[in-house]
C-alpha positions as MATLAB code, in Angstrom:
seq = 'XXXXXXXXXXXXXXXXXXXXXXXXXXXXXXXXXXXXXXXXXXXXXXXXXXXXXXXXXXXXXXXXXXXXXXXXXXXXXXXXXXXXXXXXXXXXXXXXXXXXXXXXXXXXXXXXXXXXXXXXXXXXXXXXXXXXXXXXXXXXXXXXXXXXXXXXXXXXXXXXXXXXXXXXXXXXXXXXXXXXXXXXXXXXXXXXXXXXXXXXXXXXXXXXXXXXXXXXXXXXXXXXXXXXXXXXXXXXXXXXXXXXXXXXXXXXXXXXXXXXXXXXXXXXXXXXXXXXXXXXXXXXXXXXXXXXXXXXXXXXXXXXXXXXXXXXXXXXXXXXXXXXXXXXXXXXXXXXXXXXXXXXXXXXXXXXXXXXXXXXXXXXXXXXXXXXXXXXXXXXXXXXXXXXXXXXXXXXXXXXXXXXXXXXXXXXXXXXXXXXXXXXXXXXXXXXXXXXXXXX';
ca = [
      21.018  -64.476  -16.814;
      23.346  -64.060  -18.771;
      22.060  -61.866  -21.869;
      19.279  -59.927  -19.998;
      22.749  -58.014  -19.085;
      22.993  -56.565  -22.391;
      20.176  -53.759  -21.019;
      19.836  -50.339  -20.234;
      23.215  -49.159  -16.330;
      25.831  -50.793  -14.945;
      24.197  -50.040  -11.863;
      24.570  -50.700   -7.845;
      23.037  -51.262   -5.141;
      24.635  -52.865   -1.614;
      22.759  -56.694   -1.001;
      23.950  -59.661    1.023;
      25.760  -57.346    3.895;
      24.144  -57.901    7.998;
      22.825  -54.376    9.061;
      21.427  -53.510   12.858;
      18.464  -51.796   14.069;
      18.711  -49.966   17.246;
      15.674  -51.016   18.050;
      12.559  -52.773   17.649;
      10.276  -49.911   15.539;
       6.708  -50.730   18.102;
       3.915  -48.496   16.469;
       0.619  -48.124   19.113;
      -3.089  -50.229   17.854;
      -4.181  -48.105   15.674;
      -1.492  -45.357   14.944;
       0.100  -45.649   11.474;
       3.125  -43.654   11.113;
       3.896  -42.767    7.467;
       8.102  -42.416    5.572;
       7.802  -40.026    2.630;
       9.953  -42.074   -0.030;
      10.909  -39.479   -2.444;
      12.736  -41.811   -5.544;
      13.928  -41.866   -9.693;
      13.141  -45.431  -10.163;
      11.368  -45.934  -13.218;
      12.941  -48.866  -14.599;
       9.593  -51.097  -15.001;
      10.720  -54.543  -13.787;
      12.274  -52.609  -11.007;
       9.255  -50.647   -9.924;
       8.081  -54.187   -9.434;
       9.528  -54.837   -7.259;
       9.598  -51.980   -5.690;
       6.326  -51.989   -5.500;
       5.817  -56.159   -4.369;
       8.593  -55.329   -1.573;
       6.842  -52.455   -0.297;
       3.167  -54.626    0.004;
       5.065  -57.065    1.744;
       6.823  -54.309    4.410;
       3.757  -52.369    5.049;
       2.017  -56.224    5.933;
       4.509  -57.559    8.011;
       4.339  -53.936    9.438;
       0.948  -52.650    9.532;
       2.404  -50.255   12.529;
       4.014  -48.047    9.362;
       3.148  -47.274    5.189;
       5.349  -46.702    2.562;
       4.361  -43.172    1.206;
       5.821  -42.911   -2.856;
       6.555  -40.037   -5.093;
       8.038  -40.830   -8.036;
      10.205  -38.182  -10.041;
      13.569  -38.393  -12.260;
      17.095  -37.484  -12.107;
      16.141  -33.680  -14.041;
      13.415  -32.914  -11.498;
      14.321  -34.899   -7.687;
      17.445  -32.296   -6.870;
      14.903  -28.805   -6.621;
      12.269  -30.087   -5.459;
      13.697  -32.678   -3.231;
      15.718  -29.255   -1.866;
      12.547  -26.522   -1.681;
      11.210  -29.619    0.965;
      14.374  -29.140    2.394;
      14.504  -24.758    2.694;
       9.956  -25.465    3.880;
      10.947  -27.094    6.264;
       9.105  -29.934    4.309;
      11.441  -32.980    3.349;
      10.937  -36.072    2.460;
      11.713  -38.713    5.178;
      13.108  -40.303    2.493;
      14.996  -40.140   -1.084;
      17.687  -41.794   -3.994;
      20.671  -39.176   -4.419;
      22.616  -38.549   -7.644;
      26.761  -37.964   -6.504;
      25.536  -33.684   -7.485;
      22.545  -34.505   -4.588;
      24.475  -35.900   -1.512;
      27.137  -33.733   -1.890;
      24.605  -30.358   -1.346;
      22.740  -31.909    1.290;
      25.607  -33.220    2.771;
      26.725  -30.075    2.882;
      24.133  -28.520    4.462;
      23.397  -30.766    6.656;
      20.933  -32.337    5.358;
      21.288  -36.192    5.818;
      20.903  -37.960    8.678;
      23.814  -39.893   10.166;
      23.231  -43.663    9.820;
      26.328  -44.874   11.742;
      24.572  -46.105   14.627;
      22.289  -48.927   12.627;
      24.917  -50.356   10.135;
      27.673  -53.474   11.261;
      31.090  -52.661   10.599;
      30.632  -56.562    8.754;
      27.638  -54.689    6.233;
      30.816  -51.953    5.805;
      33.553  -54.104    4.916;
      30.821  -55.631    1.822;
      31.475  -52.794    0.322;
      32.786  -51.766   -1.946;
      35.511  -49.440   -2.014;
      34.219  -46.679   -3.711;
      30.591  -46.946   -1.759;
      31.742  -47.078    1.042;
      33.194  -43.638    0.262;
      30.278  -42.659   -0.834;
      28.296  -43.201    1.892;
      30.745  -41.978    4.732;
      31.196  -38.069    5.462;
      33.963  -35.744    5.307;
      33.896  -36.254    9.851;
      33.604  -40.442    8.785;
      29.765  -40.742    9.548;
      27.661  -42.599    7.540;
      24.540  -41.070    5.443;
      23.470  -43.291    3.320;
      23.710  -47.268    1.531;
      24.631  -47.154   -1.515;
      22.374  -48.755   -4.688;
      21.371  -48.124   -8.208;
      25.043  -47.206  -10.301;
      27.740  -47.614  -13.526;
      30.796  -48.265  -14.365;
      32.581  -46.524  -16.907;
      35.673  -48.606  -19.075;
      37.286  -49.294  -22.419;
      35.089  -49.630  -25.413;
      36.831  -50.361  -28.857;
      36.945  -52.110  -32.498;
      38.324  -54.941  -32.667;
      38.521  -55.039  -37.072;
      40.453  -52.499  -37.206;
      42.781  -53.172  -34.929;
      43.293  -56.044  -36.998;
      43.172  -53.189  -40.677;
      46.062  -51.064  -38.295;
      47.559  -54.433  -37.937;
      47.241  -54.197  -33.832;
      46.933  -57.040  -31.600;
      43.072  -57.308  -31.235;
      42.787  -59.284  -28.150;
      44.943  -56.971  -26.569;
      44.571  -53.383  -25.881;
      45.989  -50.648  -24.400;
      47.013  -51.219  -20.771;
      49.461  -47.862  -19.795;
      48.157  -44.713  -21.469;
      51.727  -44.206  -23.605;
      50.570  -47.876  -25.262;
      46.979  -46.655  -25.626;
      48.378  -43.118  -27.586;
      50.541  -45.073  -30.213;
      47.317  -47.623  -31.208;
      45.359  -43.892  -31.117;
      47.712  -43.134  -32.904;
      47.606  -46.012  -35.856;
      43.630  -46.049  -35.724;
      43.307  -42.212  -36.615;
      43.634  -42.216  -40.471;
      42.642  -41.069  -43.959;
      41.081  -43.738  -45.027;
      40.118  -42.108  -48.894;
      42.999  -40.558  -49.445;
      41.805  -36.690  -49.414;
      43.046  -35.016  -47.037;
      41.157  -35.665  -44.096;
      40.740  -38.369  -41.399;
      38.498  -39.933  -41.331;
      38.464  -42.455  -39.093;
      39.650  -40.852  -35.161;
      41.123  -43.525  -31.882;
      39.289  -42.548  -29.680;
      36.644  -40.485  -28.625;
      34.438  -39.998  -24.962;
      30.638  -37.380  -24.486;
      31.744  -33.744  -24.056;
      28.350  -32.618  -24.862;
      26.565  -31.066  -21.703;
      27.521  -32.332  -18.506;
      29.552  -34.865  -20.286;
      31.789  -32.837  -20.777;
      32.983  -31.905  -16.522;
      32.265  -35.686  -15.606;
      35.201  -37.104  -18.000;
      37.043  -33.935  -17.098;
      36.900  -35.095  -13.994;
      38.471  -38.621  -14.799;
      41.525  -37.295  -16.905;
      42.795  -35.012  -14.063;
      42.183  -38.407  -11.591;
      44.648  -40.417  -14.035;
      47.231  -38.125  -13.270;
      46.097  -38.308   -8.965;
      45.418  -34.707   -8.495;
      42.764  -33.914   -5.841;
      40.586  -31.983   -7.510;
      38.918  -30.056   -4.155;
      40.414  -30.847   -0.607;
      38.574  -30.624    2.381;
      40.207  -29.232    5.025;
      40.892  -28.118    8.201;
      36.719  -28.620    8.140;
      36.709  -26.694    4.517;
      36.460  -27.241    0.755;
      39.991  -26.028   -1.374;
      41.030  -26.148   -4.593;
      43.325  -28.243   -6.417;
      42.730  -27.080   -9.931;
      45.871  -25.577   -9.981;
      47.563  -28.037   -8.321;
      50.268  -29.210  -10.890;
      48.280  -33.903  -11.124;
      45.420  -31.226  -12.077;
      47.564  -29.337  -15.092;
      48.869  -33.057  -16.194;
      44.982  -33.902  -16.876;
      43.652  -31.626  -18.150;
      46.831  -30.403  -20.270;
      46.291  -34.950  -21.418;
      42.325  -34.101  -22.134;
      42.863  -30.938  -24.705;
      46.238  -32.416  -27.025;
      44.514  -35.368  -28.022;
      42.450  -32.716  -29.847;
      44.587  -30.029  -30.242;
      47.831  -31.554  -30.276;
      47.457  -35.078  -30.909;
      45.003  -35.637  -33.468;
      43.497  -38.199  -32.034;
      40.174  -37.778  -30.688;
      37.782  -34.992  -33.180;
      37.105  -31.812  -32.392;
      33.197  -32.549  -32.653;
      33.669  -34.711  -29.842;
      32.623  -30.983  -28.129;
      28.397  -32.063  -29.617;
      28.844  -35.758  -28.494;
      26.421  -37.677  -25.285;
      27.132  -41.318  -24.810;
      24.906  -41.678  -27.806;
      26.134  -39.651  -30.492;
      30.087  -41.264  -29.682;
      27.831  -44.787  -29.968;
      26.783  -44.317  -33.463;
      30.373  -42.712  -34.360;
      32.037  -45.380  -32.690;
      29.801  -48.084  -34.148;
      30.389  -46.355  -37.039;
      33.613  -47.367  -38.045;
      34.492  -43.189  -37.614;
      36.406  -43.559  -33.659;
      38.202  -46.790  -32.923;
      38.309  -45.766  -29.243;
      35.870  -45.303  -27.059;
      35.750  -44.335  -22.950;
      31.370  -45.334  -22.136;
      28.900  -46.561  -18.849;
      27.923  -50.675  -19.675;
      24.522  -49.553  -20.488;
      26.193  -48.903  -24.013;
      27.625  -52.712  -24.451;
      23.275  -53.813  -25.497;
      23.040  -50.973  -26.655;
      26.321  -50.977  -29.331;
      24.715  -54.296  -30.201;
      21.541  -52.638  -31.356;
      22.813  -51.177  -33.525;
      25.452  -53.076  -34.910;
      24.582  -56.184  -35.542;
      26.460  -57.210  -38.452;
      29.650  -56.410  -35.854;
      28.979  -58.785  -34.114;
      32.509  -60.576  -32.670;
      34.621  -56.712  -34.352;
      34.351  -55.374  -31.270;
      34.932  -55.957  -27.565;
      34.952  -53.899  -23.702;
      38.199  -53.950  -21.309;
      39.283  -51.889  -18.047;
      40.133  -48.492  -18.610;
      43.847  -48.608  -19.612;
      46.296  -46.727  -16.273;
      46.638  -43.089  -16.636;
      50.245  -41.550  -16.180;
      50.571  -41.400  -12.732;
      47.449  -44.447  -11.082;
      45.161  -46.536  -11.910;
      41.873  -44.168  -11.689;
      38.430  -45.832  -13.238;
      34.929  -44.098  -13.656;
      32.268  -46.111  -10.922;
      30.806  -45.402   -8.163;
      26.928  -45.447   -6.935;
      23.727  -43.780   -5.952;
      23.079  -44.337   -2.651;
      19.424  -44.160   -0.748;
      18.608  -41.639    2.403;
      17.126  -40.492    5.373;
      17.119  -37.102    5.817;
      18.223  -35.570    9.096;
      13.968  -33.639    9.141;
      12.625  -36.533    9.021;
      10.181  -37.870   12.606;
      10.494  -41.407   11.329;
      14.107  -42.298   10.943;
      14.075  -45.413   12.993;
      10.866  -46.525   11.358;
      13.063  -44.857    8.135;
      15.615  -47.489    8.986;
      13.386  -50.677    8.983;
      11.604  -50.175    4.801;
      15.595  -49.357    5.178;
      16.537  -52.889    6.592;
      14.511  -55.080    5.151;
      14.710  -54.064    1.380;
      18.985  -54.937    1.933;
      18.647  -58.148    3.710;
      15.516  -60.150    2.206;
      15.381  -62.306    0.276;
      14.160  -61.958   -3.519;
      12.867  -64.440   -6.165;
      16.084  -64.134   -7.197;
      18.473  -67.042   -6.522;
      21.666  -65.436   -4.641;
      20.397  -61.463   -4.277;
      17.755  -59.673   -1.820;
      15.291  -57.232   -2.601;
      18.098  -54.136   -3.414;
      19.746  -56.877   -5.390;
      16.820  -57.311   -7.264;
      16.039  -54.120   -7.569;
      18.849  -53.198   -9.396;
      19.593  -55.678  -11.177;
      15.713  -55.918  -12.966;
      17.568  -52.461  -14.742;
      20.746  -54.891  -15.524;
      23.389  -54.013  -13.420;
      25.991  -54.675  -10.596;
      25.315  -54.568   -7.161;
      28.546  -52.561   -5.248;
      29.350  -54.908   -2.551;
      31.792  -57.852   -3.146;
      28.855  -60.765   -2.356;
      27.571  -59.511   -6.302;
      30.743  -59.392   -7.766;
      30.638  -62.929   -7.407;
      27.231  -63.608   -8.721;
      27.798  -61.013  -11.402;
      30.933  -62.643  -12.910;
      29.130  -66.249  -13.193;
      25.961  -64.946  -14.719;
      26.449  -61.608  -17.110;
      27.888  -61.226  -20.199;
      31.219  -61.479  -21.201;
      31.497  -57.417  -22.470;
      30.308  -56.673  -18.370;
      33.531  -58.335  -16.890;
      35.781  -55.359  -17.225;
      33.606  -53.630  -15.582;
      34.127  -56.652  -12.572;
      37.851  -55.992  -13.201;
      37.443  -52.172  -12.711;
      35.636  -52.368   -9.457;
      38.864  -51.964   -7.357;
      40.179  -48.398   -8.124;
      37.310  -47.005   -9.048;
      36.836  -42.958   -8.465;
      34.266  -41.045   -7.440;
      33.969  -37.828   -8.193;
      34.671  -34.566   -6.046;
      31.806  -34.867   -3.162;
      32.747  -30.655   -2.557;
      28.875  -29.100   -1.995;
      30.018  -26.456   -4.660;
      31.112  -28.473   -7.613;
      27.909  -29.022   -9.301;
      27.533  -25.227   -9.213;
      30.366  -25.030  -10.246;
      30.122  -26.706  -12.601;
      27.198  -26.324  -15.253;
      28.091  -22.472  -14.130;
      31.156  -22.637  -15.942;
      32.569  -26.203  -15.604;
      31.328  -27.489  -18.288;
      31.092  -24.835  -20.631;
      34.947  -24.246  -20.531;
      36.250  -27.766  -20.288;
      34.566  -26.748  -23.843;
      36.963  -24.319  -25.011;
      39.989  -26.039  -23.549;
      40.037  -28.454  -26.324;
      38.704  -26.304  -29.123;
      41.800  -24.597  -28.262;
      39.743  -20.886  -28.348;
      41.387  -20.859  -24.595;
      44.284  -22.987  -22.756;
      44.528  -24.682  -20.323;
      46.229  -22.418  -18.197;
      43.410  -19.711  -18.377;
      40.091  -22.487  -18.394;
      42.489  -23.791  -15.325;
      42.636  -19.936  -13.706;
      39.661  -19.285  -14.643;
      38.150  -22.803  -12.250;
      39.654  -21.696   -9.860;
      38.790  -18.492   -8.730;
      35.368  -19.943   -9.411;
      34.860  -22.041   -7.394;
      37.373  -20.649   -4.254;
      34.411  -17.996   -4.589;
      31.997  -20.125   -4.451;
      34.289  -21.874   -1.484;
      34.218  -18.435    0.517;
      37.776  -19.743    0.102;
      41.107  -15.860    1.439;
];
């Protein structure tokens, strides 16, 4: 079981909790209720589990039929939004954080508060509960597969720099000291060949990791106040976090300016080749490092990310299952979710929802499953589990995705490259977010 975890993503799904159904779903003889289900599952083992679950559920509930529409994370957001606007939306969907925020902002998600027990909610990890709780305190989804991030470091390069390979950095100050020691001109030609630290900054990665830098400094980023979202991008904590990120490239020079071209795989390649000694990346990358660098066995490891200057803030959050408000078959859709989350699977200790996520090689966002994962997951993934109490979710501001896609990603890259100052960049992004909000 331990070897299985070196694949794909560190996922999140909710299992082993008690759900509550307000009433049994009854179908008249001969009547069949069709539940339109749009999802983005694609891993073959996951699809096998999902198909079996649907078939078994339908056999137990002959009055309900699940009609699948398979999509991708690239296409699903626009497909579902079009269906919502046209009045022809599915009953049940999968959402990522941007989709969740946008659809919630439109009032398109059904309130599930009456279906979910406190026992179930108490079993969720804090980040999962925060994800599925709307601004007005309603539960409008169930957490499922997602990802955690952590620190990867080269133990061999630590030793060469005179650092203890068994003691990764714990504080930001210690991290910066390590990063400087690991940044070297190894051949004496006046050009740095090995950098201390890197993270993905290409495309949407730019804003995703920028958020984490700000959270490490205690930034709110965007706050829901008096019934409306308010930009906090020029607050002191947001400025401090953004400057911290930029300084790693511009002032301390422990990160290459080429980081703006790195996606998760490019920074992984740099880590394997020895161009960077530490990186911040997702849990699925453990398998990628092992595959790309078989000669590095025993020479690298993972750890929880170092603490920020103001607080401990780790990246990690689930995607969600959501029933749409426009659905005429909410109870039937819920009955399927209840079955999916509470029926035992063929994997001992996991429900179907747990096995579904585990098939992609992941953890699950419940306290119960963390115990299972600690006993069964690979040693390289244990730090991702250690992060669970300090996971921070991205802003669930419905306008955030629009800001980052239109302005945020490019502006973050410009600030990192030094072509735009932190003050100028944040003032621009703050003004754009306020305009999207309609703030006066």
